[in-house]
Amino acid sequence: MAVTLRQIQAFLAVAELGTFTKAAERLHMAQPALSQLVRELEQALGIRLFDRTTRRVELTEGGREFQGASAKIVHDLDLAIQNANDLAERRRGKITVAAPPLLAAAILPEAIAEMRERFPGVQVAVLDARTDTIVEAVRTNRVDCGLGTFAAIEDGIERIPMARDQLMLFCSPGSRFADADVDWRELQSEPLITLTRDSGIRLLVEVAYETVGIPLVPAYEVAQITTALALVEARLGVAVLPTYARAAAPHRRVLARLLANPAIARDIVLIRPSGRSVSPALATFETVLRRHVRRLTPADID
Amino acid sequence: MAVTLRQIQAFLAVAELGTFTKAAERLHMAQPALSQLVRELEQALGIRLFDRTTRRVELTEGGREFQGASAKIVHDLDLAIQNANDLAERRRGKITVAAPPLLAAAILPEAIAEMRERFPGVQVAVLDARTDTIVEAVRTNRVDCGLGTFAAIEDGIERIPMARDQLMLFCSPGSRFADADVDWRELQSEPLITLTRDSGIRLLVEVAYETVGIPLVPAYEVAQITTALALVEARLGVAVLPTYARAAAPHRRVLARLLANPAIARDIVLIRPSGRSVSPALATFETVLRRHVRRLTPADID
DNA sequence: CACGATTTATAAGCAGATCTTCTGAATTCA
DNA sequence: TGAATTCAGAAGATCTGCTTATAAATCGTG
């Protein structure tokens, strides 16, 4: 005969309260049912657990021994269940997200701050890396998800589009570009502040200049979007940056204008290993992240 | 929804074997039943335990965590059940028996030796004490049972008669008493070896002498039955001792004859607290003890 | 590219377990 | 001695849990 948790619960209740009737009340069941559970347990163990007359119920030696052991077991189980529930309720958890440095700097901090605020038990770690490294890290499960602009649809990886990002011209308020959308050709011989060549954005800009047939002569080359914006604010030139650059320094006196002909846009995508389940914490992080990404990139997509 | 041991068993089997089908085989159940158990557990915990496609089943992060916890719980429970079974199967246990010194010396050693032989895990402890102390020790649960000759039926104490004990005359083989039953009156002016006055037997002897109206003049007073028998063997006199005295020195050259007119007999009784359950070890000890008591006191009773 | 094999999920039906109510027996207390 | 309390047993209803049958999905192979 198998021992069940229900039997143990019944036993512990009787052991604690010292009467079958009170124990049955606590367990919201009729007293005969409880008697039966205890009897079953006694049969399974092969020993008498209680000395019981109609007036007195007390543990036998073996009963006391089993009480200690089973009380600990029930407690441990409650703990394990509680731990699982904590995971489910986002009171606990750990997420690692990979993103390219510029994106990580621009968008992640606010999303992480919100997570920290709403789910203090959930740890969010960031791995900033190059795009190809990100894909690899996602595929090998070293990170739970990756954020960025990923060209091909890779196998074994799920793509969740978050928003559409577009290249924009950042200029100072008094600039001649300040009033309307800008055509790439208008940038000819305008002092251009660019990112260094290791960034994907710089590459896009070069392609665009090539396409419209004007020479690209960087006036300044910087590594960080923030730096580029600072230079723009100082009227040292204009910069071509992604939409989300506005997040990098919302307080700076800088304007952003759409760059057309051609309009260059990319999807900002969240990727994660396909086939793996999404932990509750990760699911929440995705929605938080999507909201922050969209707030900075007005062009919503589905 | 409540977590059950069955669900945990199912979960652990799947976690270990990596497939529902194989796990179902091990648990001797159909695969859909097992799927259901795991699903129930996932619902109860609020988290997904496995990432499963039709081809692959593997633990999630939360699943791995719960596996560790629940495996330990199941192990602990098995241990607790095993411990209880050990008690039931007499592989373990502890009994304390109280008896007056003479009885303890005559009968208990062999009974304990047999217990030790057949149930090495069961400890038998002896408390040798006076009869009134024995009763008190039984009543207060300081010992599990008491052996002796107890006059009144005490409240809250159960009496289990083991055998009937009779006063006998112990003499040397060449003695004039050696051939037939003996009448008390024949003892007049025979050198008598008695036990000291603190023994119950001495008291019985005094009463008997009084009854038949002959004077009691002890030739020797000794504390131990063994000593008395040694003196008898050395032809220094005869001794009046209980039946079980024969156990004290089975190899001595001494004869025992029934003492009649009056025949003085007492019940050797095992007492234990009434209302308390009898542990398996104690139950076994009772039967072993009964056999040994009867072997030494031919007059069986029910 | 399609089909077969394998594995998990779903549905329906049934057997057996478990719970409730009613009743009895034993013990305590007034 | 009688009333009250408490545990145990019996009978019946409900409900859980298992099995069988079937569908859906994925992988390998011809």
XYZ file of C-alpha atoms (C1' of nucleotides) in Angstrom:
664
model
C 0.000 0.000 0.000
C 1.320 3.404 -0.953
C 1.799 6.312 1.404
C 0.116 9.517 0.236
C 0.560 13.131 1.221
C -3.068 13.250 2.217
C -2.492 10.513 4.762
C 0.491 12.362 6.145
C -1.455 15.607 6.354
C -4.189 13.793 8.232
C -1.688 12.181 10.570
C 0.071 15.457 11.307
C -3.185 17.233 12.007
C -4.276 14.569 14.475
C -0.825 14.471 16.045
C -0.882 18.213 16.531
C -4.450 18.678 17.708
C -4.694 15.472 19.690
C -8.204 14.617 18.497
C -9.651 13.247 15.309
C -12.700 15.466 15.423
C -10.770 18.752 15.629
C -8.309 17.591 13.004
C -11.175 16.707 10.679
C -12.569 20.204 11.124
C -9.259 21.795 10.252
C -8.964 19.676 7.130
C -12.578 20.403 6.190
C -13.596 16.794 6.060
C -15.781 14.376 7.958
C -14.175 12.597 10.860
C -14.606 9.034 9.536
C -12.705 9.955 6.386
C -9.839 11.147 8.518
C -9.913 8.011 10.634
C -9.631 6.034 7.456
C -6.631 8.023 6.233
C -4.784 7.450 9.478
C -5.647 3.780 9.433
C -4.321 3.474 5.890
C -1.095 5.140 6.892
C -0.704 2.817 9.846
C -1.194 -0.151 7.564
C 1.336 1.167 5.091
C 3.922 1.749 7.805
C 3.113 -1.440 9.651
C 3.007 0.289 13.011
C 0.389 1.856 15.206
C 0.801 5.648 15.199
C -1.670 6.567 17.932
C -2.879 4.979 21.118
C -6.512 5.916 20.975
C -9.476 5.342 23.159
C -12.657 7.319 22.659
C -11.362 9.898 25.079
C -7.659 10.157 24.510
C -5.470 10.137 21.433
C -1.738 10.168 21.825
C 1.260 9.340 19.743
C 3.055 6.048 20.159
C 6.826 5.903 20.185
C 6.898 5.088 16.489
C 4.293 7.759 15.853
C 6.438 10.421 17.445
C 9.347 9.336 15.339
C 7.315 9.475 12.153
C 5.848 12.820 13.125
C 9.269 14.426 13.173
C 10.290 12.969 9.850
C 7.050 13.685 8.033
C 6.696 17.198 9.410
C 10.065 18.033 7.914
C 9.089 16.478 4.605
C 5.867 18.451 4.383
C 7.732 21.616 5.263
C 10.351 20.998 2.595
C 7.661 20.354 0.043
C 5.852 23.563 0.931
C 9.111 25.381 0.455
C 9.689 23.822 -2.955
C 6.174 24.723 -4.050
C 6.635 28.235 -2.730
C 9.845 28.566 -4.719
C 8.107 27.476 -7.887
C 5.275 29.904 -7.225
C 7.788 32.680 -6.722
C 9.151 31.966 -10.164
C 5.630 31.979 -11.562
C 4.734 35.224 -9.837
C 7.903 37.003 -10.923
C 9.026 37.374 -7.363
C 12.184 35.643 -8.409
C 14.019 34.894 -11.616
C 17.033 35.710 -13.683
C 17.189 36.969 -17.242
C 20.219 37.653 -19.353
C 19.690 39.792 -22.409
C 22.270 40.407 -25.096
C 22.303 43.614 -27.162
C 24.753 45.691 -29.199
C 26.369 48.420 -27.096
C 24.524 51.359 -28.645
C 21.130 49.757 -28.262
C 22.029 48.515 -24.793
C 22.968 51.986 -23.728
C 19.956 53.659 -25.266
C 17.037 51.415 -24.391
C 17.885 48.748 -21.849
C 18.594 50.940 -18.815
C 15.049 52.239 -18.580
C 13.493 48.847 -19.202
C 15.695 47.306 -16.530
C 14.836 50.099 -14.146
C 11.147 49.385 -14.595
C 11.698 45.675 -14.035
C 13.641 46.423 -10.879
C 10.861 48.642 -9.682
C 7.986 46.286 -10.352
C 9.711 42.916 -9.799
C 12.558 43.452 -7.366
C 13.266 39.720 -7.188
C 13.975 39.405 -10.868
C 17.579 39.941 -11.875
C 18.225 41.279 -15.343
C 21.763 40.967 -16.667
C 23.058 42.531 -19.871
C 25.646 41.176 -22.243
C 26.734 43.822 -24.726
C 28.261 42.274 -27.771
C 28.392 42.387 -31.530
C 25.424 41.166 -33.474
C 26.951 37.856 -34.560
C 28.039 37.127 -31.002
C 24.501 37.844 -29.836
C 23.028 35.298 -32.207
C 25.532 32.726 -31.085
C 24.894 33.439 -27.415
C 21.158 32.983 -27.944
C 21.614 29.782 -29.877
C 23.800 28.236 -27.183
C 21.451 29.333 -24.405
C 24.122 31.496 -22.818
C 21.581 34.305 -22.810
C 17.801 34.137 -22.613
C 17.170 36.610 -25.383
C 18.871 39.070 -27.682
C 17.869 42.519 -28.875
C 19.052 44.068 -32.093
C 18.640 44.207 -35.845
C 19.142 40.775 -37.266
C 19.253 40.201 -40.967
C 18.518 36.591 -41.763
C 16.027 34.278 -40.102
C 18.261 31.865 -38.306
C 17.261 28.297 -37.629
C 16.348 27.369 -34.076
C 15.871 31.009 -33.198
C 12.610 32.806 -32.772
C 12.209 36.424 -33.946
C 9.832 38.752 -32.179
C 9.666 42.140 -33.953
C 9.498 44.949 -31.433
C 9.521 48.145 -33.491
C 10.774 49.651 -36.692
C 13.812 51.827 -36.481
C 14.675 54.498 -39.048
C 17.764 56.572 -39.728
C 17.213 60.223 -38.831
C 19.149 63.401 -39.092
C 20.052 64.997 -35.782
C 20.726 68.731 -35.928
C 20.722 71.738 -33.669
C 17.557 73.835 -33.357
C 18.870 76.713 -35.460
C 20.009 74.514 -38.283
C 18.732 74.868 -41.855
C 17.396 71.301 -41.582
C 15.281 72.094 -38.544
C 11.953 72.607 -40.247
C 11.137 69.618 -42.460
C 12.057 66.136 -43.558
C 15.484 65.962 -45.072
C 16.685 64.480 -48.346
C 20.033 62.623 -48.215
C 21.306 64.771 -51.069
C 20.941 67.906 -48.955
C 23.736 66.570 -46.750
C 26.340 67.116 -49.457
C 29.328 69.026 -48.022
C 27.546 69.368 -44.636
C 29.958 68.609 -41.745
C 28.971 65.053 -40.677
C 29.474 63.582 -37.241
C 29.620 59.826 -37.617
C 30.038 56.792 -35.414
C 33.197 54.758 -35.749
C 33.336 52.093 -38.435
C 32.724 49.215 -36.060
C 29.096 50.199 -35.640
C 26.366 48.854 -37.868
C 24.875 52.315 -38.220
C 28.000 53.745 -39.742
C 27.738 51.041 -42.342
C 24.180 52.001 -43.188
C 25.159 55.620 -43.535
C 27.985 54.772 -45.907
C 25.618 52.720 -48.033
C 23.171 55.599 -48.193
C 25.812 58.151 -49.261
C 26.967 55.658 -51.873
C 23.427 55.184 -53.107
C 22.720 58.873 -53.631
C 26.203 59.425 -54.999
C 27.679 61.969 -52.630
C 31.040 61.610 -50.909
C 31.143 60.791 -47.207
C 33.743 62.893 -45.411
C 33.338 62.571 -41.636
C 34.059 65.740 -39.728
C 34.166 63.798 -36.452
C 34.178 60.106 -35.627
C 32.930 59.041 -32.188
C 32.110 55.732 -30.556
C 29.108 56.711 -28.494
C 25.778 58.086 -29.556
C 25.820 60.410 -26.570
C 29.066 61.940 -27.725
C 27.728 62.420 -31.223
C 24.696 64.235 -29.868
C 26.877 66.451 -27.707
C 28.819 67.508 -30.766
C 25.597 68.206 -32.640
C 24.349 70.308 -29.757
C 27.607 72.250 -29.936
C 26.790 73.052 -33.577
C 29.821 71.247 -34.888
C 27.795 69.442 -37.494
C 24.867 67.063 -38.051
C 24.644 63.364 -37.317
C 22.782 60.479 -38.899
C 21.580 58.199 -36.143
C 18.823 55.660 -35.503
C 15.514 56.736 -34.071
C 16.295 55.371 -30.667
C 19.220 57.752 -30.302
C 16.702 60.205 -28.924
C 16.648 58.071 -25.824
C 20.337 58.568 -25.248
C 19.964 62.196 -24.229
C 16.380 63.372 -24.034
C 17.376 66.674 -22.403
C 19.818 67.784 -25.084
C 18.863 70.681 -27.322
C 18.856 68.634 -30.501
C 16.226 68.042 -33.174
C 15.606 64.863 -35.156
C 14.297 64.880 -38.722
C 13.354 62.003 -40.965
C 15.826 61.244 -43.715
C 14.112 60.359 -46.993
C 15.167 59.208 -50.451
C 15.970 56.625 -49.497
C 14.298 56.128 -46.137
C 16.422 53.537 -44.398
C 14.650 51.454 -41.788
C 15.375 48.262 -39.906
C 13.361 46.083 -37.591
C 14.420 46.023 -33.982
C 13.889 42.406 -33.115
C 13.982 40.324 -29.986
C 15.342 36.854 -30.581
C 15.287 33.796 -28.366
C 15.878 30.075 -28.747
C 12.862 28.460 -30.352
C 11.384 25.415 -28.674
C 12.349 26.559 -25.226
C 9.612 27.720 -22.949
C 9.461 31.359 -21.950
C 9.915 31.799 -18.227
C 7.365 34.061 -16.575
C 10.069 36.594 -15.826
C 11.201 36.668 -19.440
C 7.644 37.028 -20.694
C 7.174 40.060 -18.508
C 10.491 41.504 -19.549
C 9.472 41.206 -23.188
C 6.367 43.295 -22.717
C 8.219 45.884 -20.680
C 10.960 46.044 -23.249
C 8.505 46.352 -26.144
C 6.868 49.336 -24.492
C 10.191 51.100 -24.015
C 11.377 50.348 -27.530
C 8.176 51.710 -29.016
C 8.238 54.831 -26.910
C 11.512 55.741 -28.600
C 10.650 54.632 -32.095
C 7.340 56.132 -33.157
C 6.955 53.881 -36.180
C 5.015 51.000 -34.723
C 4.888 47.691 -36.480
C 3.177 44.387 -35.947
C -4.903 22.625 -6.740
C -2.980 20.317 -4.463
C 0.359 18.747 -5.182
C 0.418 14.961 -4.742
C 3.224 12.473 -4.359
C 2.007 10.699 -7.470
C 2.526 13.843 -9.502
C 6.016 14.217 -8.135
C 6.843 10.588 -8.865
C 5.636 11.087 -12.422
C 7.647 14.266 -12.792
C 10.833 12.687 -11.455
C 10.488 9.688 -13.748
C 10.092 11.898 -16.800
C 12.923 14.152 -15.694
C 15.213 11.183 -15.292
C 14.302 9.220 -18.405
C 13.741 12.198 -20.682
C 10.610 10.798 -22.293
C 7.008 10.387 -21.242
C 6.619 7.003 -22.876
C 9.554 5.376 -21.083
C 8.592 6.967 -17.790
C 5.059 5.639 -18.181
C 6.470 2.154 -18.689
C 8.553 2.386 -15.542
C 5.559 3.506 -13.543
C 3.392 0.792 -15.093
C 0.796 3.174 -16.394
C -0.451 4.461 -19.704
C 1.325 7.460 -21.148
C -1.705 9.794 -21.193
C -2.164 9.271 -17.458
C 1.396 10.352 -16.900
C 1.013 13.366 -19.162
C -1.957 14.353 -17.079
C -0.045 14.035 -13.805
C 2.745 16.261 -15.082
C 0.255 18.777 -16.413
C -1.483 18.899 -13.048
C 1.807 19.467 -11.281
C 2.693 22.275 -13.662
C -0.647 23.891 -12.987
C -0.196 23.570 -9.254
C 3.280 25.101 -9.382
C 2.362 27.721 -11.952
C 5.433 27.041 -14.051
C 6.285 24.905 -17.009
C 8.527 22.026 -15.912
C 9.473 20.631 -19.300
C 10.048 22.075 -22.746
C 8.473 19.391 -24.823
C 7.917 18.873 -28.499
C 6.906 15.487 -29.816
C 10.575 14.658 -30.219
C 12.347 16.189 -27.304
C 11.573 16.584 -23.608
C 13.877 18.564 -21.396
C 13.712 20.308 -18.078
C 13.184 24.034 -17.886
C 15.155 26.145 -15.450
C 12.336 25.963 -12.920
C 11.963 22.267 -13.611
C 15.565 21.592 -12.752
C 15.169 23.514 -9.547
C 12.073 21.570 -8.572
C 13.692 18.296 -9.497
C 16.404 18.790 -6.912
C 13.988 19.732 -4.170
C 11.436 17.030 -4.855
C 14.012 14.267 -5.285
C 15.272 15.020 -1.794
C 11.743 15.012 -0.420
C 10.923 11.650 -1.936
C 14.166 10.252 -0.605
C 13.475 11.533 2.893
C 10.014 10.064 2.796
C 11.312 6.681 1.703
C 13.709 6.813 4.618
C 10.955 7.633 7.087
C 8.819 4.785 5.770
C 11.772 2.452 5.937
C 12.367 3.438 9.547
C 8.769 2.725 10.437
C 8.958 -0.618 8.662
C 12.097 -1.456 10.602
C 10.168 -0.906 13.786
C 7.359 -3.078 12.484
C 9.705 -5.850 11.409
C 11.597 -5.882 14.691
C 14.762 -4.794 12.975
C 14.838 -1.945 15.424
C 13.295 -1.078 18.748
C 13.936 -0.637 22.420
C 12.280 -2.374 25.326
C 12.840 -1.845 29.010
C 11.610 -4.560 31.293
C 11.506 -4.336 35.064
C 11.784 -7.420 37.276
C 12.801 -8.304 40.832
C 16.465 -9.266 41.053
C 15.934 -12.991 41.577
C 13.569 -13.349 38.673
C 15.738 -11.103 36.533
C 18.753 -13.245 37.207
C 16.940 -16.535 36.669
C 14.852 -15.997 33.578
C 15.625 -12.778 31.742
C 19.183 -13.542 30.596
C 18.145 -16.389 28.345
C 15.140 -14.534 26.958
C 17.317 -11.529 26.209
C 19.909 -13.765 24.594
C 17.276 -15.183 22.263
C 16.020 -11.703 21.388
C 19.559 -10.598 20.672
C 20.033 -13.639 18.469
C 16.835 -13.337 16.469
C 16.368 -9.539 16.450
C 19.793 -7.946 16.741
C 18.349 -4.460 16.212
C 16.106 -4.640 19.238
C 17.631 -3.425 22.470
C 16.334 -4.958 25.675
C 17.163 -3.167 28.895
C 16.518 -4.516 32.374
C 15.585 -2.592 35.461
C 15.885 -4.779 38.544
C 13.835 -3.338 41.351
C 11.468 -4.229 44.141
C 7.952 -5.189 43.260
C 6.340 -1.924 44.305
C 8.919 0.026 42.339
C 8.182 -2.127 39.307
C 4.495 -1.322 39.423
C 5.258 2.360 39.722
C 7.738 2.247 36.856
C 5.156 0.560 34.635
C 2.466 3.035 35.572
C 4.641 6.013 34.785
C 5.816 4.523 31.504
C 9.428 4.475 32.668
C 9.524 0.837 31.591
C 7.538 -0.930 28.887
C 6.626 -3.935 30.988
C 7.272 -5.576 34.313
C 7.699 -9.197 35.267
C 6.969 -10.584 38.694
C 4.325 -11.764 41.095
C 1.865 -8.958 41.634
C -0.860 -9.246 44.197
C -3.645 -6.833 43.452
C -5.060 -5.837 40.089
C -3.909 -2.269 39.779
C -5.826 0.309 37.827
C -4.390 1.338 34.480
C -2.194 -1.713 34.379
C -2.736 -4.807 32.300
C -1.859 -8.257 33.694
C -0.745 -11.021 31.374
C -0.277 -14.296 33.288
C 2.761 -16.140 32.024
C 3.031 -19.212 34.203
C 2.330 -20.509 37.638
C 5.201 -20.691 40.061
C 5.304 -22.982 43.049
C 7.533 -23.240 46.080
C 9.737 -26.335 45.900
C 12.236 -27.998 48.115
C 15.751 -28.114 46.756
C 17.942 -30.882 48.194
C 21.006 -32.853 47.272
C 20.575 -36.134 45.391
C 21.359 -38.291 48.432
C 18.917 -36.497 50.681
C 16.048 -38.267 52.412
C 13.666 -35.955 50.520
C 14.970 -37.014 47.147
C 12.337 -39.565 46.258
C 8.865 -38.036 46.595
C 6.852 -34.899 47.170
C 7.567 -33.305 50.495
C 5.244 -32.157 53.243
C 6.166 -28.899 54.982
C 6.025 -30.624 58.324
C 8.869 -32.903 57.300
C 11.153 -29.873 57.336
C 11.020 -29.568 61.098
C 14.569 -29.267 62.508
C 16.039 -29.752 59.015
C 18.904 -27.251 58.388
C 17.254 -24.614 56.195
C 19.078 -22.351 53.751
C 16.951 -19.244 53.257
C 17.079 -16.081 51.265
C 17.515 -12.818 53.116
C 14.434 -11.104 54.497
C 14.215 -8.536 51.735
C 13.050 -11.146 49.256
C 9.414 -11.978 48.702
C 10.167 -15.672 48.745
C 11.552 -15.547 52.248
C 8.268 -14.040 53.288
C 6.292 -16.870 51.727
C 8.443 -19.406 53.469
C 7.916 -17.733 56.822
C 4.179 -17.748 56.275
C 4.255 -21.432 55.405
C 6.255 -22.390 58.516
C 3.855 -20.338 60.558
C 0.880 -22.058 59.002
C 2.031 -25.580 59.699
C 3.269 -24.528 63.119
C 6.956 -25.350 63.036
C 9.731 -22.913 63.986
C 11.843 -21.384 61.267
C 15.531 -21.350 62.205
C 17.669 -20.449 59.179
C 20.966 -22.295 59.027
C 22.218 -19.901 56.362
C 20.874 -16.642 54.923
C 21.958 -15.686 51.407
C 20.917 -13.035 48.950
C 21.195 -14.958 45.708
C 19.424 -18.072 44.582
C 22.645 -19.297 43.040
C 24.379 -19.137 46.377
C 21.562 -20.994 48.065
C 21.798 -23.761 45.500
C 25.549 -23.977 45.940
C 25.071 -24.516 49.646
C 22.477 -27.192 48.987
C 24.817 -28.919 46.590
C 27.462 -28.847 49.322
C 24.986 -30.738 51.543
C 24.821 -27.978 54.097
C 21.032 -28.105 54.182
C 17.881 -27.822 52.068
C 16.357 -24.721 50.530
C 12.794 -23.659 49.744
C 12.835 -21.791 46.453
C 10.499 -21.009 43.590
C 10.256 -23.307 40.603
C 12.262 -21.031 38.422
C 15.267 -21.392 40.692
C 16.125 -24.408 38.594
C 17.058 -22.016 35.886
C 19.650 -20.361 38.045
C 22.030 -23.292 37.903
C 20.856 -26.078 35.637
C 24.183 -27.899 35.914
C 24.236 -28.150 39.685
C 23.699 -31.535 41.306
C 20.526 -30.557 43.073
C 17.018 -32.033 43.072
C 13.723 -30.173 43.321
C 10.634 -31.659 44.965
C 7.137 -30.248 45.235
C 6.237 -28.931 48.673
C 2.673 -29.808 49.642
C 0.289 -29.109 52.527
C 0.038 -26.307 51.817
C 1.142 -26.065 48.187
C 2.118 -22.463 47.772
C 1.861 -21.084 44.272
C 1.900 -17.682 42.676
C 1.279 -16.398 39.202
C 4.246 -15.043 37.374
C 2.685 -12.130 35.569
C 3.767 -9.664 32.961
C 2.304 -6.228 33.513
C 2.189 -3.257 31.213
C 0.338 0.059 31.041
C -3.205 -0.526 29.801
C -4.424 1.619 26.937
C -1.009 1.897 25.408
C -0.349 0.012 22.222
C 2.121 -2.838 22.256
C 5.085 -2.150 20.004
C 5.996 -4.970 17.655
C 9.255 -5.491 19.491
C 7.472 -5.750 22.829
C 4.914 -8.182 21.431
C 7.703 -10.441 20.259
C 9.515 -10.143 23.540
C 6.378 -11.221 25.357
C 6.113 -14.464 23.428
C 9.813 -15.172 23.801
C 9.623 -14.460 27.486
C 6.547 -16.634 27.956
C 8.316 -19.571 26.372
C 11.310 -19.189 28.662
C 9.192 -18.746 31.765
C 7.195 -21.858 30.971
C 10.250 -23.909 30.240
C 11.297 -23.328 33.825
C 7.896 -23.681 35.449
C 6.217 -26.879 34.271
C 2.814 -25.888 35.591
C 1.263 -24.088 32.638
C -1.689 -21.826 33.053
C -3.930 -19.803 30.819
C 8.835 15.944 -51.215
C 5.988 12.816 -49.078
C 5.146 9.065 -46.223
C 5.994 6.229 -42.201
C 7.466 5.983 -37.508
C 7.602 7.908 -33.115
C 6.055 10.704 -29.399
C 3.016 13.778 -26.902
C -1.784 15.667 -26.323
C -6.788 15.141 -26.216
C -11.313 12.784 -25.514
C -14.450 9.502 -23.707
C -15.709 5.988 -20.731
C -15.299 3.156 -16.799
C -13.582 1.304 -12.333
C -12.318 2.139 -8.015
C -11.123 5.148 -4.471
C -12.603 8.655 -1.301
C -15.806 11.329 1.030
C -20.334 12.035 3.555
C -24.062 10.622 6.335
C -25.881 7.653 9.591
C -25.193 4.607 13.339
C -22.883 2.085 17.083
C -19.722 1.435 20.943
C -16.901 3.050 24.574
C -15.478 6.207 27.985
C -15.784 10.235 30.901
C -18.143 13.409 33.853
C -21.969 15.219 36.353
C -26.628 6.025 36.373
C -27.371 8.826 32.471
C -25.871 12.395 29.292
C -22.300 13.894 26.387
C -18.379 13.256 23.752
C -15.390 10.853 20.678
C -13.693 7.270 17.662
C -14.976 3.387 14.486
C -17.852 0.999 11.035
C -21.259 0.555 7.039
C -23.600 2.103 3.019
C -24.165 4.970 -0.695
C -22.960 8.914 -3.801
C -19.587 11.475 -6.034
C -15.419 12.245 -8.066
C -10.873 11.297 -9.149
C -7.691 8.800 -11.962
C -6.651 5.289 -15.199
C -7.123 3.002 -19.873
C -8.170 2.852 -24.610
C -8.675 5.099 -28.835
C -7.414 8.906 -31.662
C -5.356 13.197 -33.223
C -1.456 16.244 -33.966
C 3.266 17.180 -34.540
C 7.993 16.230 -35.666
C 11.803 13.702 -37.563
C 13.956 10.530 -40.659
C 14.067 8.224 -45.075
C 13.187 6.549 -49.631
